[in-house]
């Protein structure tokens, strides 16, 4: 009997705590949350001239320029402040194969970025904001020596096959300065209990200047540093085109 009373007491206490926590969560939930999930396409020149010079000196054909990027991004809006973050990569640039030994190169760049802007627009149908941001990126150069790797048909010898294949990395840090513009195409609102979701289709533009502030040495697979690699910085103008799904969640 005492056990049953104790069980009922614990269940009642747990129920009261749950109700209290739910009420506090509702009170703590902000009256308005807004942002955008978006896909961004960027143009920024990759400046591969110095790297191609080194490749050419080692008998590896030149890489085509890799100027186009694709990123997944989100922005978060609080009053007039616009916080934007994203992750993306450039399209792969692939050289022709050396006609003698078949060695070729592939090149990509990857980035993570964050931006903070302030909306100066006076209409709800658009946003216009200057911004500053930080950018963490890396270049990846893959040397492929497929001719020698394909010279054996047995698994075990392939594990120790002599090949020039390797991956080289160049980590970078930079700053971004620019401006953004979004035009918001209104979609039908959605209501759930005491929540109203205002949806929109933002079509926008980002433009600015990327300033590479670090000049780290290139590294090879097991992370040791390399000297005399390409050291030209990738500072350049950039243009982003983006489309997404915007939301503004309001609690009644």
mmCIF file of C-alpha atoms in Angstrom:
data_model
loop_
_atom_site.group_PDB
_atom_site.id
_atom_site.type_symbol
_atom_site.label_atom_id
_atom_site.label_comp_id
_atom_site.label_asym_id
_atom_site.label_seq_id
_atom_site.Cartn_x
_atom_site.Cartn_y
_atom_site.Cartn_z
ATOM 1 C CA UNK A 1 0.000 0.000 0.000
ATOM 2 C CA UNK A 2 2.799 2.369 0.889
ATOM 3 C CA UNK A 3 4.483 1.514 -2.402
ATOM 4 C CA UNK A 4 1.351 2.430 -4.366
ATOM 5 C CA UNK A 5 1.044 5.770 -2.542
ATOM 6 C CA UNK A 6 4.706 6.527 -3.250
ATOM 7 C CA UNK A 7 4.222 5.651 -6.936
ATOM 8 C CA UNK A 8 1.160 7.902 -7.222
ATOM 9 C CA UNK A 9 3.044 10.735 -5.494
ATOM 10 C CA UNK A 10 5.982 10.423 -7.887
ATOM 11 C CA UNK A 11 3.690 10.331 -10.931
ATOM 12 C CA UNK A 12 1.781 13.384 -9.731
ATOM 13 C CA UNK A 13 5.027 15.268 -9.096
ATOM 14 C CA UNK A 14 6.376 14.336 -12.523
ATOM 15 C CA UNK A 15 3.136 15.506 -14.147
ATOM 16 C CA UNK A 16 3.229 18.843 -12.324
ATOM 17 C CA UNK A 17 6.894 19.362 -13.275
ATOM 18 C CA UNK A 18 6.115 18.566 -16.934
ATOM 19 C CA UNK A 19 3.222 21.032 -17.002
ATOM 20 C CA UNK A 20 5.385 23.694 -15.392
ATOM 21 C CA UNK A 21 8.271 23.084 -17.790
ATOM 22 C CA UNK A 22 5.886 23.268 -20.789
ATOM 23 C CA UNK A 23 4.424 26.540 -19.545
ATOM 24 C CA UNK A 24 7.893 28.006 -19.032
ATOM 25 C CA UNK A 25 8.995 26.830 -22.509
ATOM 26 C CA UNK A 26 5.977 28.563 -24.057
ATOM 27 C CA UNK A 27 6.749 31.741 -22.128
ATOM 28 C CA UNK A 28 10.421 31.581 -23.134
ATOM 29 C CA UNK A 29 9.679 30.928 -26.832
ATOM 30 C CA UNK A 30 10.186 34.241 -28.642
ATOM 31 C CA UNK A 31 7.182 36.023 -30.065
ATOM 32 C CA UNK A 32 8.778 36.033 -33.517
ATOM 33 C CA UNK A 33 11.424 33.905 -35.242
ATOM 34 C CA UNK A 34 12.435 34.579 -38.844
ATOM 35 C CA UNK A 35 14.974 33.337 -41.333
ATOM 36 C CA UNK A 36 15.645 31.639 -44.659
ATOM 37 C CA UNK A 37 16.925 28.276 -45.870
ATOM 38 C CA UNK A 38 18.669 28.957 -49.161
ATOM 39 C CA UNK A 39 20.795 27.643 -52.001
ATOM 40 C CA UNK A 40 23.561 29.945 -53.213
ATOM 41 C CA UNK A 41 25.591 29.906 -56.406
ATOM 42 C CA UNK A 42 28.773 31.993 -56.315
ATOM 43 C CA UNK A 43 31.273 33.298 -58.847
ATOM 44 C CA UNK A 44 34.795 34.064 -57.596
ATOM 45 C CA UNK A 45 37.961 33.670 -59.646
ATOM 46 C CA UNK A 46 40.270 30.946 -58.384
ATOM 47 C CA UNK A 47 43.619 32.359 -59.613
ATOM 48 C CA UNK A 48 45.244 29.068 -60.643
ATOM 49 C CA UNK A 49 48.090 30.587 -62.680
ATOM 50 C CA UNK A 50 50.848 30.020 -60.117
ATOM 51 C CA UNK A 51 49.667 26.490 -59.327
ATOM 52 C CA UNK A 52 49.484 25.633 -63.042
ATOM 53 C CA UNK A 53 53.050 26.871 -63.468
ATOM 54 C CA UNK A 54 54.261 24.403 -60.845
ATOM 55 C CA UNK A 55 52.169 21.580 -62.321
ATOM 56 C CA UNK A 56 53.545 22.299 -65.796
ATOM 57 C CA UNK A 57 57.133 22.206 -64.523
ATOM 58 C CA UNK A 58 56.404 18.660 -63.306
ATOM 59 C CA UNK A 59 54.798 17.465 -66.529
ATOM 60 C CA UNK A 60 51.171 17.722 -65.344
ATOM 61 C CA UNK A 61 48.753 19.512 -67.701
ATOM 62 C CA UNK A 62 47.171 22.764 -66.524
ATOM 63 C CA UNK A 63 43.944 22.906 -64.547
ATOM 64 C CA UNK A 64 40.985 24.851 -65.979
ATOM 65 C CA UNK A 65 39.882 27.778 -63.830
ATOM 66 C CA UNK A 66 37.494 26.768 -61.016
ATOM 67 C CA UNK A 67 35.407 29.919 -60.506
ATOM 68 C CA UNK A 68 31.951 28.575 -59.647
ATOM 69 C CA UNK A 69 30.744 27.500 -56.203
ATOM 70 C CA UNK A 70 27.583 25.989 -54.749
ATOM 71 C CA UNK A 71 26.614 26.531 -51.096
ATOM 72 C CA UNK A 72 23.861 25.573 -48.665
ATOM 73 C CA UNK A 73 23.086 28.521 -46.432
ATOM 74 C CA UNK A 74 20.734 29.876 -43.781
ATOM 75 C CA UNK A 75 20.049 33.321 -42.454
ATOM 76 C CA UNK A 76 18.572 34.228 -39.103
ATOM 77 C CA UNK A 77 16.769 37.546 -38.641
ATOM 78 C CA UNK A 78 16.358 39.409 -35.370
ATOM 79 C CA UNK A 79 14.813 42.856 -35.685
ATOM 80 C CA UNK A 80 16.989 44.451 -38.399
ATOM 81 C CA UNK A 81 19.998 42.202 -37.872
ATOM 82 C CA UNK A 82 20.686 39.524 -40.499
ATOM 83 C CA UNK A 83 23.013 36.654 -39.568
ATOM 84 C CA UNK A 84 23.952 34.358 -42.454
ATOM 85 C CA UNK A 85 26.005 31.167 -42.408
ATOM 86 C CA UNK A 86 26.769 28.517 -44.962
ATOM 87 C CA UNK A 87 28.934 25.684 -46.221
ATOM 88 C CA UNK A 88 29.945 25.139 -49.825
ATOM 89 C CA UNK A 89 32.438 23.947 -52.413
ATOM 90 C CA UNK A 90 33.693 24.864 -55.842
ATOM 91 C CA UNK A 91 33.024 22.654 -58.833
ATOM 92 C CA UNK A 92 35.851 20.206 -59.554
ATOM 93 C CA UNK A 93 38.555 21.318 -61.965
ATOM 94 C CA UNK A 94 40.246 18.391 -63.762
ATOM 95 C CA UNK A 95 43.345 18.570 -65.924
ATOM 96 C CA UNK A 96 44.024 16.411 -68.945
ATOM 97 C CA UNK A 97 46.230 13.375 -68.336
ATOM 98 C CA UNK A 98 49.918 13.423 -69.111
ATOM 99 C CA UNK A 99 50.208 11.534 -72.424
ATOM 100 C CA UNK A 100 53.291 9.643 -71.220
ATOM 101 C CA UNK A 101 52.514 8.518 -67.681
ATOM 102 C CA UNK A 102 48.777 9.274 -67.348
ATOM 103 C CA UNK A 103 49.183 11.512 -64.267
ATOM 104 C CA UNK A 104 46.498 14.194 -63.895
ATOM 105 C CA UNK A 105 45.385 16.708 -61.253
ATOM 106 C CA UNK A 106 42.012 17.566 -59.721
ATOM 107 C CA UNK A 107 41.315 20.715 -57.713
ATOM 108 C CA UNK A 108 38.514 21.810 -55.359
ATOM 109 C CA UNK A 109 37.934 24.496 -52.761
ATOM 110 C CA UNK A 110 35.694 24.180 -49.687
ATOM 111 C CA UNK A 111 34.435 26.903 -47.376
ATOM 112 C CA UNK A 112 32.465 27.641 -44.198
ATOM 113 C CA UNK A 113 31.396 31.241 -43.717
ATOM 114 C CA UNK A 114 29.429 33.490 -41.411
ATOM 115 C CA UNK A 115 28.148 37.011 -42.100
ATOM 116 C CA UNK A 116 26.505 39.716 -40.007
ATOM 117 C CA UNK A 117 24.460 42.434 -41.689
ATOM 118 C CA UNK A 118 21.957 45.156 -40.885
ATOM 119 C CA UNK A 119 18.773 45.541 -42.930
ATOM 120 C CA UNK A 120 18.300 49.161 -44.058
ATOM 121 C CA UNK A 121 15.181 48.478 -46.139
ATOM 122 C CA UNK A 122 11.912 50.112 -45.070
ATOM 123 C CA UNK A 123 9.536 47.631 -46.755
ATOM 124 C CA UNK A 124 8.593 44.090 -45.709
ATOM 125 C CA UNK A 125 8.874 42.835 -49.312
ATOM 126 C CA UNK A 126 12.626 43.196 -49.479
ATOM 127 C CA UNK A 127 15.836 43.231 -47.479
ATOM 128 C CA UNK A 128 18.943 45.285 -48.231
ATOM 129 C CA UNK A 129 21.873 44.889 -45.880
ATOM 130 C CA UNK A 130 25.591 45.684 -45.812
ATOM 131 C CA UNK A 131 27.554 42.896 -44.110
ATOM 132 C CA UNK A 132 30.929 41.771 -42.823
ATOM 133 C CA UNK A 133 31.927 38.144 -42.391
ATOM 134 C CA UNK A 134 34.591 35.541 -41.761
ATOM 135 C CA UNK A 135 35.502 32.701 -44.105
ATOM 136 C CA UNK A 136 37.310 29.442 -43.319
ATOM 137 C CA UNK A 137 38.310 27.539 -46.440
ATOM 138 C CA UNK A 138 40.741 25.028 -47.843
ATOM 139 C CA UNK A 139 42.018 24.094 -51.282
ATOM 140 C CA UNK A 140 42.382 20.394 -52.110
ATOM 141 C CA UNK A 141 44.730 19.236 -54.878
ATOM 142 C CA UNK A 142 44.525 15.561 -55.811
ATOM 143 C CA UNK A 143 47.263 14.008 -57.929
ATOM 144 C CA UNK A 144 46.010 10.876 -59.689
ATOM 145 C CA UNK A 145 48.394 8.286 -61.060
ATOM 146 C CA UNK A 146 45.881 5.767 -62.419
ATOM 147 C CA UNK A 147 48.197 4.082 -64.927
ATOM 148 C CA UNK A 148 50.429 2.428 -62.328
ATOM 149 C CA UNK A 149 47.515 1.799 -59.940
ATOM 150 C CA UNK A 150 45.732 -0.181 -62.656
ATOM 151 C CA UNK A 151 48.768 -2.315 -63.564
ATOM 152 C CA UNK A 152 47.830 -5.176 -61.219
ATOM 153 C CA UNK A 153 44.669 -7.290 -61.013
ATOM 154 C CA UNK A 154 45.355 -8.725 -57.551
ATOM 155 C CA UNK A 155 44.151 -7.057 -54.341
ATOM 156 C CA UNK A 156 47.199 -7.606 -52.121
ATOM 157 C CA UNK A 157 49.842 -6.148 -54.483
ATOM 158 C CA UNK A 158 47.619 -3.106 -55.028
ATOM 159 C CA UNK A 159 47.911 -2.183 -51.338
ATOM 160 C CA UNK A 160 51.613 -1.403 -51.754
ATOM 161 C CA UNK A 161 51.549 -0.363 -55.396
ATOM 162 C CA UNK A 162 54.031 2.376 -56.320
ATOM 163 C CA UNK A 163 52.046 5.455 -57.369
ATOM 164 C CA UNK A 164 52.303 9.210 -57.367
ATOM 165 C CA UNK A 165 48.695 9.572 -56.155
ATOM 166 C CA UNK A 166 48.347 11.888 -53.144
ATOM 167 C CA UNK A 167 46.216 14.719 -51.751
ATOM 168 C CA UNK A 168 47.565 18.154 -50.837
ATOM 169 C CA UNK A 169 45.716 20.742 -48.706
ATOM 170 C CA UNK A 170 45.994 24.488 -48.237
ATOM 171 C CA UNK A 171 43.949 25.900 -45.282
ATOM 172 C CA UNK A 172 42.935 29.576 -45.514
ATOM 173 C CA UNK A 173 41.288 32.254 -43.402
ATOM 174 C CA UNK A 174 39.659 35.369 -44.815
ATOM 175 C CA UNK A 175 37.249 38.247 -44.272
ATOM 176 C CA UNK A 176 34.263 39.260 -46.375
ATOM 177 C CA UNK A 177 32.899 42.770 -46.956
ATOM 178 C CA UNK A 178 29.811 43.362 -49.048
ATOM 179 C CA UNK A 179 26.103 43.844 -49.360
ATOM 180 C CA UNK A 180 23.021 41.691 -49.822
ATOM 181 C CA UNK A 181 19.594 42.142 -51.345
ATOM 182 C CA UNK A 182 16.537 39.864 -51.141
ATOM 183 C CA UNK A 183 13.146 40.282 -52.781
ATOM 184 C CA UNK A 184 10.471 38.301 -50.903
ATOM 185 C CA UNK A 185 7.669 36.679 -52.911
ATOM 186 C CA UNK A 186 4.867 36.014 -50.421
ATOM 187 C CA UNK A 187 3.440 32.494 -50.127
ATOM 188 C CA UNK A 188 0.312 31.312 -48.308
ATOM 189 C CA UNK A 189 0.459 31.496 -44.511
ATOM 190 C CA UNK A 190 0.119 28.373 -42.399
ATOM 191 C CA UNK A 191 -1.579 28.367 -38.980
ATOM 192 C CA UNK A 192 -1.196 25.784 -36.203
ATOM 193 C CA UNK A 193 -2.835 26.359 -32.801
ATOM 194 C CA UNK A 194 -1.429 29.685 -31.591
ATOM 195 C CA UNK A 195 1.378 29.759 -34.184
ATOM 196 C CA UNK A 196 1.278 31.516 -37.563
ATOM 197 C CA UNK A 197 3.980 30.778 -40.133
ATOM 198 C CA UNK A 198 4.405 33.481 -42.787
ATOM 199 C CA UNK A 199 6.209 31.868 -45.727
ATOM 200 C CA UNK A 200 8.031 33.500 -48.627
ATOM 201 C CA UNK A 201 10.260 32.746 -51.591
ATOM 202 C CA UNK A 202 13.334 35.029 -51.343
ATOM 203 C CA UNK A 203 15.321 35.659 -54.508
ATOM 204 C CA UNK A 204 18.511 37.508 -53.781
ATOM 205 C CA UNK A 205 21.997 38.714 -54.562
ATOM 206 C CA UNK A 206 25.186 38.971 -52.511
ATOM 207 C CA UNK A 207 28.199 40.872 -53.765
ATOM 208 C CA UNK A 208 31.417 41.898 -52.106
ATOM 209 C CA UNK A 209 35.120 41.336 -51.658
ATOM 210 C CA UNK A 210 36.847 38.329 -50.118
ATOM 211 C CA UNK A 211 40.111 39.265 -48.396
ATOM 212 C CA UNK A 212 42.378 36.301 -47.648
ATOM 213 C CA UNK A 213 44.304 37.250 -44.517
ATOM 214 C CA UNK A 214 46.306 34.042 -43.924
ATOM 215 C CA UNK A 215 48.951 32.421 -46.073
ATOM 216 C CA UNK A 216 49.352 28.918 -44.619
ATOM 217 C CA UNK A 217 51.761 26.404 -46.203
ATOM 218 C CA UNK A 218 50.388 23.504 -48.181
ATOM 219 C CA UNK A 219 50.185 20.141 -46.417
ATOM 220 C CA UNK A 220 50.271 16.581 -47.722
ATOM 221 C CA UNK A 221 48.180 13.561 -46.657
ATOM 222 C CA UNK A 222 49.680 12.930 -43.219
ATOM 223 C CA UNK A 223 49.641 16.669 -42.462
ATOM 224 C CA UNK A 224 53.330 17.602 -42.726
ATOM 225 C CA UNK A 225 54.037 21.046 -44.175
ATOM 226 C CA UNK A 226 55.435 21.702 -47.639
ATOM 227 C CA UNK A 227 57.686 24.567 -48.656
ATOM 228 C CA UNK A 228 57.773 26.489 -51.980
ATOM 229 C CA UNK A 229 54.120 25.792 -52.842
ATOM 230 C CA UNK A 230 51.756 28.287 -54.519
ATOM 231 C CA UNK A 231 51.503 31.270 -52.166
ATOM 232 C CA UNK A 232 49.361 33.744 -54.100
ATOM 233 C CA UNK A 233 46.323 34.801 -52.080
ATOM 234 C CA UNK A 234 42.812 34.264 -53.392
ATOM 235 C CA UNK A 235 41.516 37.749 -52.492
ATOM 236 C CA UNK A 236 38.927 38.745 -55.078
ATOM 237 C CA UNK A 237 35.430 40.078 -55.705
ATOM 238 C CA UNK A 238 32.527 37.629 -55.491
ATOM 239 C CA UNK A 239 28.890 37.524 -56.562
ATOM 240 C CA UNK A 240 26.265 35.195 -55.048
ATOM 241 C CA UNK A 241 22.857 34.418 -56.520
ATOM 242 C CA UNK A 242 20.490 32.729 -54.095
ATOM 243 C CA UNK A 243 16.977 31.338 -53.825
ATOM 244 C CA UNK A 244 15.367 29.845 -50.761
ATOM 245 C CA UNK A 245 12.392 29.328 -48.520
ATOM 246 C CA UNK A 246 11.780 32.077 -46.002
ATOM 247 C CA UNK A 247 9.769 31.873 -42.817
ATOM 248 C CA UNK A 248 8.524 34.129 -40.051
ATOM 249 C CA UNK A 249 7.013 32.272 -37.086
ATOM 250 C CA UNK A 250 4.765 34.407 -34.893
ATOM 251 C CA UNK A 251 3.204 33.285 -31.617
ATOM 252 C CA UNK A 252 -0.241 34.760 -31.030
#
